[in-house]
mmCIF file of C-alpha atoms in Angstrom:
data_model
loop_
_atom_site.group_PDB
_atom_site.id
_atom_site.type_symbol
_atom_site.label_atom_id
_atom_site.label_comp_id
_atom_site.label_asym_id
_atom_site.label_seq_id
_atom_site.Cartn_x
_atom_site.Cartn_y
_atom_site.Cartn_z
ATOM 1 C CA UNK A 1 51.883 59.517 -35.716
ATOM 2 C CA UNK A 2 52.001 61.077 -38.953
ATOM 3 C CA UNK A 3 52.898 58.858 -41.526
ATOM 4 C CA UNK A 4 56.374 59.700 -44.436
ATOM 5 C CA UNK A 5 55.778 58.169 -47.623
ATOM 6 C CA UNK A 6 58.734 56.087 -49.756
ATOM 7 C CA UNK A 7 56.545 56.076 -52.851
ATOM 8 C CA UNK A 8 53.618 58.175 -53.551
ATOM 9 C CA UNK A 9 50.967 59.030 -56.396
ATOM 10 C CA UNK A 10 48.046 60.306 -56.051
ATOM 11 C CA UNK A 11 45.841 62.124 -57.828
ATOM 12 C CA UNK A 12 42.494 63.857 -57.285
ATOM 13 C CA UNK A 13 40.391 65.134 -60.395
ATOM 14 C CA UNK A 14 36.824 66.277 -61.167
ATOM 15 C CA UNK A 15 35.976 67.397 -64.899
ATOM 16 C CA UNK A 16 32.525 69.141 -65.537
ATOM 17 C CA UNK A 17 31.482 70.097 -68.959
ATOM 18 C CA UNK A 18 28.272 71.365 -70.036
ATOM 19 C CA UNK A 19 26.146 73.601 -72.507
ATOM 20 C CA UNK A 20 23.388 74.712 -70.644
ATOM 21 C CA UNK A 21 20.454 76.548 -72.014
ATOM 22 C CA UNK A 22 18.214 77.730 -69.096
ATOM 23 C CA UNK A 23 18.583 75.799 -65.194
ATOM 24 C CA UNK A 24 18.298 72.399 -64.396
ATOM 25 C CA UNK A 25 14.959 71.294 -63.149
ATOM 26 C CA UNK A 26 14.480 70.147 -59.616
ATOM 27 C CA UNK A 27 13.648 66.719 -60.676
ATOM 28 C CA UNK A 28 15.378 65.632 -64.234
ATOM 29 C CA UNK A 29 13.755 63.569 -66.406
ATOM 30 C CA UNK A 30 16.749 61.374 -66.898
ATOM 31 C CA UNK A 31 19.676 60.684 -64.822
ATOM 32 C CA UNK A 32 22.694 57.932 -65.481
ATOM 33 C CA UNK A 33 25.457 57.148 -62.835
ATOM 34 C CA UNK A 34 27.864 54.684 -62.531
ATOM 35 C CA UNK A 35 30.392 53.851 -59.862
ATOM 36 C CA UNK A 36 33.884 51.567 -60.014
ATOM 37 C CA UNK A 37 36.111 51.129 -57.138
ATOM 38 C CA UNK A 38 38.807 48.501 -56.674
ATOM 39 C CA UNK A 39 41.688 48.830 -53.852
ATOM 40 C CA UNK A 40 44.700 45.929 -53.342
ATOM 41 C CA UNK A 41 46.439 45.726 -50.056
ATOM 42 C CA UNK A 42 48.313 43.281 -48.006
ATOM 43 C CA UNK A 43 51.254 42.801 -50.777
ATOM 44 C CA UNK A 44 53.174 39.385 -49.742
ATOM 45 C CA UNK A 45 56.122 40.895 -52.033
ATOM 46 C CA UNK A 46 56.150 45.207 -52.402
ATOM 47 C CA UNK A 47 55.484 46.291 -55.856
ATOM 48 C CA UNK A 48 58.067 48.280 -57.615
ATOM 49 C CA UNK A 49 57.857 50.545 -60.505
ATOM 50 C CA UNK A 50 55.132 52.080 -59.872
ATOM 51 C CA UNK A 51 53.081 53.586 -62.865
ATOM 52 C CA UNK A 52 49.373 55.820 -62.935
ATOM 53 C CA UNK A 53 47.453 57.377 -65.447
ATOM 54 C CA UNK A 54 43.448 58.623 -65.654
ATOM 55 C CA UNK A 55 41.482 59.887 -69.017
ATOM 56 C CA UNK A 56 38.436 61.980 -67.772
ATOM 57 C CA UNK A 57 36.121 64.158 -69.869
ATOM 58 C CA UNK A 58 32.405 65.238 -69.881
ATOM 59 C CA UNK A 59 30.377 66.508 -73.263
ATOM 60 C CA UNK A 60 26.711 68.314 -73.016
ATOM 61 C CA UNK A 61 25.345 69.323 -75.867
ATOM 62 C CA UNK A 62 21.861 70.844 -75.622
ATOM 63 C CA UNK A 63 19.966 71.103 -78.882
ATOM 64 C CA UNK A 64 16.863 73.056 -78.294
ATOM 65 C CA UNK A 65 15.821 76.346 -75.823
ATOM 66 C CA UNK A 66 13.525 73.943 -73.409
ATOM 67 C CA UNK A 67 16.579 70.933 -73.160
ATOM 68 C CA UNK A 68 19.060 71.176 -69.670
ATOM 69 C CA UNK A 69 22.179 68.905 -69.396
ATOM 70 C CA UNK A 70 24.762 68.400 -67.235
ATOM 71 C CA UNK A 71 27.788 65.496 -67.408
ATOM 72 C CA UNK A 72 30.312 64.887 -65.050
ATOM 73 C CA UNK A 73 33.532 62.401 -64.421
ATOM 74 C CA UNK A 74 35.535 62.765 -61.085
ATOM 75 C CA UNK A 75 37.698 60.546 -59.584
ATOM 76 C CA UNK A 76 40.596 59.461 -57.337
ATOM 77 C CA UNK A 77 43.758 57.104 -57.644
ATOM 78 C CA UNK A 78 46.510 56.375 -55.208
ATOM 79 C CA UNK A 79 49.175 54.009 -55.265
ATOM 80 C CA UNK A 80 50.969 54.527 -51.990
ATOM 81 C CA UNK A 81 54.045 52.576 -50.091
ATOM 82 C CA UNK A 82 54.662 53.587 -46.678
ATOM 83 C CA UNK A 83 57.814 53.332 -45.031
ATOM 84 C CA UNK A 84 57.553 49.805 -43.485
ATOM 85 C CA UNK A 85 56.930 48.674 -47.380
ATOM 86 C CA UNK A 86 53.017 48.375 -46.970
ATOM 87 C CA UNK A 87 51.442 49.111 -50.290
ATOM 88 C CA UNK A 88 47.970 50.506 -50.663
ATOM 89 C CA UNK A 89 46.841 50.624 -54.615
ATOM 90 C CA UNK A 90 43.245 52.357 -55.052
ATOM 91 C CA UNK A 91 41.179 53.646 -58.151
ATOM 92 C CA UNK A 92 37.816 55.317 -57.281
ATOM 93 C CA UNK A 93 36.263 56.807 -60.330
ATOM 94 C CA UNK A 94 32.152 58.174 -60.703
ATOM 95 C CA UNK A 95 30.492 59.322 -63.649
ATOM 96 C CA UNK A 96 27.494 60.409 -64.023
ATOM 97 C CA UNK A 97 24.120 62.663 -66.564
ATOM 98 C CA UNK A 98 21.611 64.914 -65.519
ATOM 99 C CA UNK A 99 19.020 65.950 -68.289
ATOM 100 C CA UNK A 100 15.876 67.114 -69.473
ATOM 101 C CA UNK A 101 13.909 68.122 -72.506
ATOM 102 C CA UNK A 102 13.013 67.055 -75.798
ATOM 103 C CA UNK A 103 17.006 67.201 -77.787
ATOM 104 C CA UNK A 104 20.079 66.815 -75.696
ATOM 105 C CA UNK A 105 23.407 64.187 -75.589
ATOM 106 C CA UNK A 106 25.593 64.189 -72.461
ATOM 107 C CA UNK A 107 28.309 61.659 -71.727
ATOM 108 C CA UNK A 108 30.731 61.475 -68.985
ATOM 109 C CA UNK A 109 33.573 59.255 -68.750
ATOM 110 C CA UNK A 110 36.530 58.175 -67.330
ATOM 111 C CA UNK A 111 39.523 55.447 -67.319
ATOM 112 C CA UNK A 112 41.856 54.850 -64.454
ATOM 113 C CA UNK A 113 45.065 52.407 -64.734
ATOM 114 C CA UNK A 114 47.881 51.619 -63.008
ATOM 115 C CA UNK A 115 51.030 49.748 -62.617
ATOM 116 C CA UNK A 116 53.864 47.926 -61.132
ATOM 117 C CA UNK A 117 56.123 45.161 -61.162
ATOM 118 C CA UNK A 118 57.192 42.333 -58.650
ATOM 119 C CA UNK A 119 60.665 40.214 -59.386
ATOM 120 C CA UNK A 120 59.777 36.978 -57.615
ATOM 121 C CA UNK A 121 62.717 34.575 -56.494
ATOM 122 C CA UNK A 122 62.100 30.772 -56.890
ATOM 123 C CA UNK A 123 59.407 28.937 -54.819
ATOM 124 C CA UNK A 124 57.989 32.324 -53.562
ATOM 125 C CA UNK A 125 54.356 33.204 -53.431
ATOM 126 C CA UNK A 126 52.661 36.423 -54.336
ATOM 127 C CA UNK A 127 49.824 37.459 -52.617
ATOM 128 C CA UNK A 128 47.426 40.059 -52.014
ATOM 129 C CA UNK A 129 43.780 40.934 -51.002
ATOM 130 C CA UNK A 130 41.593 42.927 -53.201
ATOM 131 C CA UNK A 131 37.836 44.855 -52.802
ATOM 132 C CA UNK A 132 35.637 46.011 -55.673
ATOM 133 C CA UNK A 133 32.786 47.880 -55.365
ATOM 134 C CA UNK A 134 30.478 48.868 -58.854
ATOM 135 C CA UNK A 135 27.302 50.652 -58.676
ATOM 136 C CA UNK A 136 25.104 51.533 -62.117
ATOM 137 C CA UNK A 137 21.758 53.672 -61.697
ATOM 138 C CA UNK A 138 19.505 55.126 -63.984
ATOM 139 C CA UNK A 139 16.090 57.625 -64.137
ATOM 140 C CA UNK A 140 13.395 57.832 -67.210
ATOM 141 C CA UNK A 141 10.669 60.170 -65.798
ATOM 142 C CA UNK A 142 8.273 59.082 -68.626
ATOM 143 C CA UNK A 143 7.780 56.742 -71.798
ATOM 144 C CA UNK A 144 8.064 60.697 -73.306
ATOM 145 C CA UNK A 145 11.576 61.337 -72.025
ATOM 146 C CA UNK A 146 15.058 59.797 -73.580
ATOM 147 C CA UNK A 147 16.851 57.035 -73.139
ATOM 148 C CA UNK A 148 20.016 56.549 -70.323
ATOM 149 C CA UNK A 149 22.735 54.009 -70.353
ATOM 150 C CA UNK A 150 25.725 53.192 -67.559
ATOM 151 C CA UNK A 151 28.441 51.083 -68.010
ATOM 152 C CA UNK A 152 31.105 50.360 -64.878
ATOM 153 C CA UNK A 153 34.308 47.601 -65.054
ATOM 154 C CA UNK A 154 36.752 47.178 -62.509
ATOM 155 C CA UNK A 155 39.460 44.694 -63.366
ATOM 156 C CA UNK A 156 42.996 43.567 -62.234
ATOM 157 C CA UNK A 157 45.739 41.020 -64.311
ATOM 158 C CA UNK A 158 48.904 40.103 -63.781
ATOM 159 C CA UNK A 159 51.466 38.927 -67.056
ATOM 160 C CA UNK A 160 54.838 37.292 -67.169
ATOM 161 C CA UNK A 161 57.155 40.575 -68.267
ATOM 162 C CA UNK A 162 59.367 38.451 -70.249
ATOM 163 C CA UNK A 163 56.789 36.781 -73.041
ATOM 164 C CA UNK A 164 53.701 38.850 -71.775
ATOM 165 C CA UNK A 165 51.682 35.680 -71.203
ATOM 166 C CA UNK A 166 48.670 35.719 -68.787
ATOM 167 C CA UNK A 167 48.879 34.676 -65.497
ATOM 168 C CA UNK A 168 45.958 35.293 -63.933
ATOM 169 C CA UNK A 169 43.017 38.030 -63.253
ATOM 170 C CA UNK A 170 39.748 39.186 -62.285
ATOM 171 C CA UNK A 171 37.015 41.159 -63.779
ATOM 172 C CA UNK A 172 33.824 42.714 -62.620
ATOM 173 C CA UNK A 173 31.136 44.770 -65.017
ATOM 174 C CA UNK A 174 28.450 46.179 -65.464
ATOM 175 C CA UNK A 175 25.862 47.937 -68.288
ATOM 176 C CA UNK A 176 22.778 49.019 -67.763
ATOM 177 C CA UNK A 177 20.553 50.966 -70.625
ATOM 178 C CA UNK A 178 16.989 52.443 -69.807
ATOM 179 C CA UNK A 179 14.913 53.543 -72.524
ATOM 180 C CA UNK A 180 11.157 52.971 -71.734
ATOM 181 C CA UNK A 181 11.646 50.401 -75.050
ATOM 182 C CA UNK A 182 11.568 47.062 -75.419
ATOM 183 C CA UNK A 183 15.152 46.743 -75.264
ATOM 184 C CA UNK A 184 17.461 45.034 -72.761
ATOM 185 C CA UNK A 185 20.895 45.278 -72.905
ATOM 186 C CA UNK A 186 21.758 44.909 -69.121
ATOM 187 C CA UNK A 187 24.247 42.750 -67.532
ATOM 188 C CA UNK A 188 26.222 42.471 -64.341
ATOM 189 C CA UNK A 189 28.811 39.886 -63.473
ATOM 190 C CA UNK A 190 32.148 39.268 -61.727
ATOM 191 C CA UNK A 191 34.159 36.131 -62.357
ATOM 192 C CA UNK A 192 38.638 35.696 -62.013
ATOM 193 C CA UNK A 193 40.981 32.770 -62.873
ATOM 194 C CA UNK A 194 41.480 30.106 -60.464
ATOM 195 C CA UNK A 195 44.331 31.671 -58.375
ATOM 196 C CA UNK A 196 41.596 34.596 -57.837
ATOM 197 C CA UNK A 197 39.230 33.665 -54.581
ATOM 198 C CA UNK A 198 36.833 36.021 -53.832
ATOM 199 C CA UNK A 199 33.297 36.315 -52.057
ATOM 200 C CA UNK A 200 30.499 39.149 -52.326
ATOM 201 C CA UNK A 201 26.994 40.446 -53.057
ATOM 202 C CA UNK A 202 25.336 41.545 -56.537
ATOM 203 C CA UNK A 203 22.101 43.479 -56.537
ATOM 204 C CA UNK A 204 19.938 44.020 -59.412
ATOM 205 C CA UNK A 205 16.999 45.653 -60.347
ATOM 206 C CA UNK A 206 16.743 45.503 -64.386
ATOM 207 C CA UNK A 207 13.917 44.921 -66.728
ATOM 208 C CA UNK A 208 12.108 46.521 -69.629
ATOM 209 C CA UNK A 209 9.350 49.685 -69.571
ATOM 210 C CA UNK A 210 11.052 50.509 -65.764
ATOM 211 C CA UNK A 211 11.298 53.981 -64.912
ATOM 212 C CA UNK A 212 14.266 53.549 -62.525
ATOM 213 C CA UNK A 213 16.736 50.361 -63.005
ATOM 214 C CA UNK A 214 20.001 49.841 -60.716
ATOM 215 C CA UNK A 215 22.612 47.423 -60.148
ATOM 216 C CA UNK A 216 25.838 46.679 -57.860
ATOM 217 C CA UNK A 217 28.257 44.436 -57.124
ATOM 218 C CA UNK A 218 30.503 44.194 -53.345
ATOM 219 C CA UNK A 219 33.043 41.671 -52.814
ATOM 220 C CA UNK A 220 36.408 40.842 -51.328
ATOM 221 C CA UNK A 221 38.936 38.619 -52.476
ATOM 222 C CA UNK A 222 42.547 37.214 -52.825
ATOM 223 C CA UNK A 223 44.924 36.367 -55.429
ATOM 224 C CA UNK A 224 47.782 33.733 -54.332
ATOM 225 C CA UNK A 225 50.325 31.816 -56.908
ATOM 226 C CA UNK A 226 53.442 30.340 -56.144
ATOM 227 C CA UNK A 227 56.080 30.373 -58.415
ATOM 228 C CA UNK A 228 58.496 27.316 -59.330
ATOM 229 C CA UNK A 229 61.271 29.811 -61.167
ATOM 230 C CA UNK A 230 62.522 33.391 -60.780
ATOM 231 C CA UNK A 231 59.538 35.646 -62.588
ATOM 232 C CA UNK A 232 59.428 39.048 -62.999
ATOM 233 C CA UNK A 233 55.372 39.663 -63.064
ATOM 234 C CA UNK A 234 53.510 42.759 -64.120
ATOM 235 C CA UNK A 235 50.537 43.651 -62.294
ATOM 236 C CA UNK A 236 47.652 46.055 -64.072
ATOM 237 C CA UNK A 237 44.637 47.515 -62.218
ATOM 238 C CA UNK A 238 42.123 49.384 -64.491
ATOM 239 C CA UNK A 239 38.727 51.109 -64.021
ATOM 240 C CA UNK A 240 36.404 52.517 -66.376
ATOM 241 C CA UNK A 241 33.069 54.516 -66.162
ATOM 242 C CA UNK A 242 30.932 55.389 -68.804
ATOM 243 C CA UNK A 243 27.313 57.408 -68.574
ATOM 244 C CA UNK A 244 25.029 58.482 -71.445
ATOM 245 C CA UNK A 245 21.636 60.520 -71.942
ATOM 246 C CA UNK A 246 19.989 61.007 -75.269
ATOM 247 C CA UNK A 247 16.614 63.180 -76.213
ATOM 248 C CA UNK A 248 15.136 62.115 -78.300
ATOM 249 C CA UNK A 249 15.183 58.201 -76.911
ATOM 250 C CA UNK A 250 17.439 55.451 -78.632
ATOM 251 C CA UNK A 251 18.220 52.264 -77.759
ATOM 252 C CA UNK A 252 21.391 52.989 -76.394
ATOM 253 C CA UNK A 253 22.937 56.425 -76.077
ATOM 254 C CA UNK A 254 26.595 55.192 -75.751
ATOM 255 C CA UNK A 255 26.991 54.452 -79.119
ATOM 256 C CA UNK A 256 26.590 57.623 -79.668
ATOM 257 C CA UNK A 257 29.935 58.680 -77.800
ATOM 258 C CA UNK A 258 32.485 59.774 -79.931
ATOM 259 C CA UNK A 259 35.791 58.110 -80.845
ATOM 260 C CA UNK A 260 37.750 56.720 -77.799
ATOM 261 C CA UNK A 261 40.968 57.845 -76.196
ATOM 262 C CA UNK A 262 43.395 55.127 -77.314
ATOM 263 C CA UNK A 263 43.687 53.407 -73.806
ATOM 264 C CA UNK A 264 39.616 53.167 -74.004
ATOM 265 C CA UNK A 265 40.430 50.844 -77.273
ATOM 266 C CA UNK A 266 42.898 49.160 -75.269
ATOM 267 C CA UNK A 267 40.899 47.914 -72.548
ATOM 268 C CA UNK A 268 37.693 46.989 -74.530
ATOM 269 C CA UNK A 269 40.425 45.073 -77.196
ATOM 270 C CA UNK A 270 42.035 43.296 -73.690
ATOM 271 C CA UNK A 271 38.233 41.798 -72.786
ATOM 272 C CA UNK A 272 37.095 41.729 -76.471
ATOM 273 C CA UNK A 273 40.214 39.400 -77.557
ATOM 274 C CA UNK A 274 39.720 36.919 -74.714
ATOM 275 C CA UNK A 275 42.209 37.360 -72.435
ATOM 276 C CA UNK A 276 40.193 36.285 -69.759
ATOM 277 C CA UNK A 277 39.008 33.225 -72.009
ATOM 278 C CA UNK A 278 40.833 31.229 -68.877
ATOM 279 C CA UNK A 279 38.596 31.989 -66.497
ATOM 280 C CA UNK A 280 35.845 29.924 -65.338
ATOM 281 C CA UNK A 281 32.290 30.427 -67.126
ATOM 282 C CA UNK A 282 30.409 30.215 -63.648
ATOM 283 C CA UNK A 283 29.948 33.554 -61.524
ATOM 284 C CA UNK A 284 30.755 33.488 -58.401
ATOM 285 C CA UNK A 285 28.689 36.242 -57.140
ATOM 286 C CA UNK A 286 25.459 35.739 -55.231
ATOM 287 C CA UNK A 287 22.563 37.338 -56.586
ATOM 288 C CA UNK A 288 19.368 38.261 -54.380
#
């Protein structure tokens, strides 16, 4: 049976932007991508208010006749009631560079966020389950090629509307920056506040002079807090994807990117300024 919709937003994009000078080659000799999905379901309360946005853009900039690049940022969100009040909330965003030659920048990114709002009466819990998947791969053909870098974040938090204070969240990341130098600025972790369960898997395959380097992270999870007073609570859900290549090599390419959209700012500034200085310091992601 086909399905009517109370609330609806979705959105489907895919920006590609390049300066190309000649055809890609077969094989590249670089290659950054980076993944971030999160989804919430199972709502104990149904959000209202609803709220989406996405920033996505790709630069290439090839600087000689023999250089090739290609960036790309495409992604999908949907935040989606149905009409027995069951609430699906998903951001799925992919970036990713393909490049080769001796002087070339590419960078694709792209920031997802959403919204909404739950007025919770006294001694009521809200609940709901969560899934994040993040995924961070990289390519350096040879010690003579550039330098890549990936960086993926999924995160949710949830405020008191009235005073803005923090009530809880989780956060997953990832950066990953292949160079062929002896440099190593790679990390992956996931970690949430106590009211934040969650169980999964992180893969990694990182070190220094590797020609390919990866990384992921799969989990599942639920948030639960009962409240002892009438709250009105704000729930965010944010991704953000960021991919880099750089001829001639550097030790990382992303700082290379120019100046951020303004919501960029914003959610570096929300991790920067310790807003998640509650949660616990211990990961609790497996690692094989």
């Amino acid at each position: 049976m086909k399905s009517s919709f109370k609330i609806a937003i979705l959105t489907t994009t895919s920006v590609i932007s390049c300066t190309l000078l000649g055809e890609l080659p077969t094989q590249a000799a670089t290659f950054a991508e980076s993944e971030a999905s999160i989804s919430l379901f199972d709502f104990s309360l149904t959000p209202q208010n609803p709220d989406a946005n996405s920033d996505r853009n790709a630069i290439a900039f090839s600087g000689s006749e023999d250089s090739t690049v290609d960036a790309n940022a495409n992604g999908t969100l949907a935040f989606i009631t149905d009409e027995s009040n069951e609430t699906l909330v998903n951001l799925d965003f992919d970036t990713d560079v393909i490049a080769d030659g001796p002087n070339y920048f590419g960078v694709g990114n792209a920031f997802a966020f959403t919204s909404s709002s739950f007025l919770i009466p006294e001694n009521e819990t809200l609940s709901f389950g969560f899934e994040v998947d993040l995924f961070l791969g990289n390519t350096v053909d040879s010690i003579l090629d550039g330098a890549v870098s990936n960086l993926s974040r999924a995160t949710f938090s949830l405020l008191d509307d009235s005073n803005d204070s923090f009530l809880g969240g989780f956060i997953a990341s990832g950066n990953l920056t292949t160079n062929l130098l002896d440099f190593d600025n790679d990390f992956l972790f996931a970690d949430a506040t106590d009211n934040v369960s969650f169980n999964g898997l992180r893969t990694s395959n990182f070190g220094s002079n590797q020609n390919q380097e990866s990384g992921a992270i799969t989990l599942s999870g639920r948030f639960s807090q009962t409240f002892t007073t009438s709250t009105q609570v704000r729930l965010e859900v944010s991704t953000l994807n960021l991919s880099c290549s750089q001829a001639p090599k550097t030790n990382d390419p992303c700082t290379k990117v120019p100046e951020p959209h303004s919501i960029f700012t914003l959610i570096f500034g929300f991790i920067g300024l310790g807003l998640f200085s509650y949660i616990r310091k211990t990961p609790k992601v497996n690692q094989n």
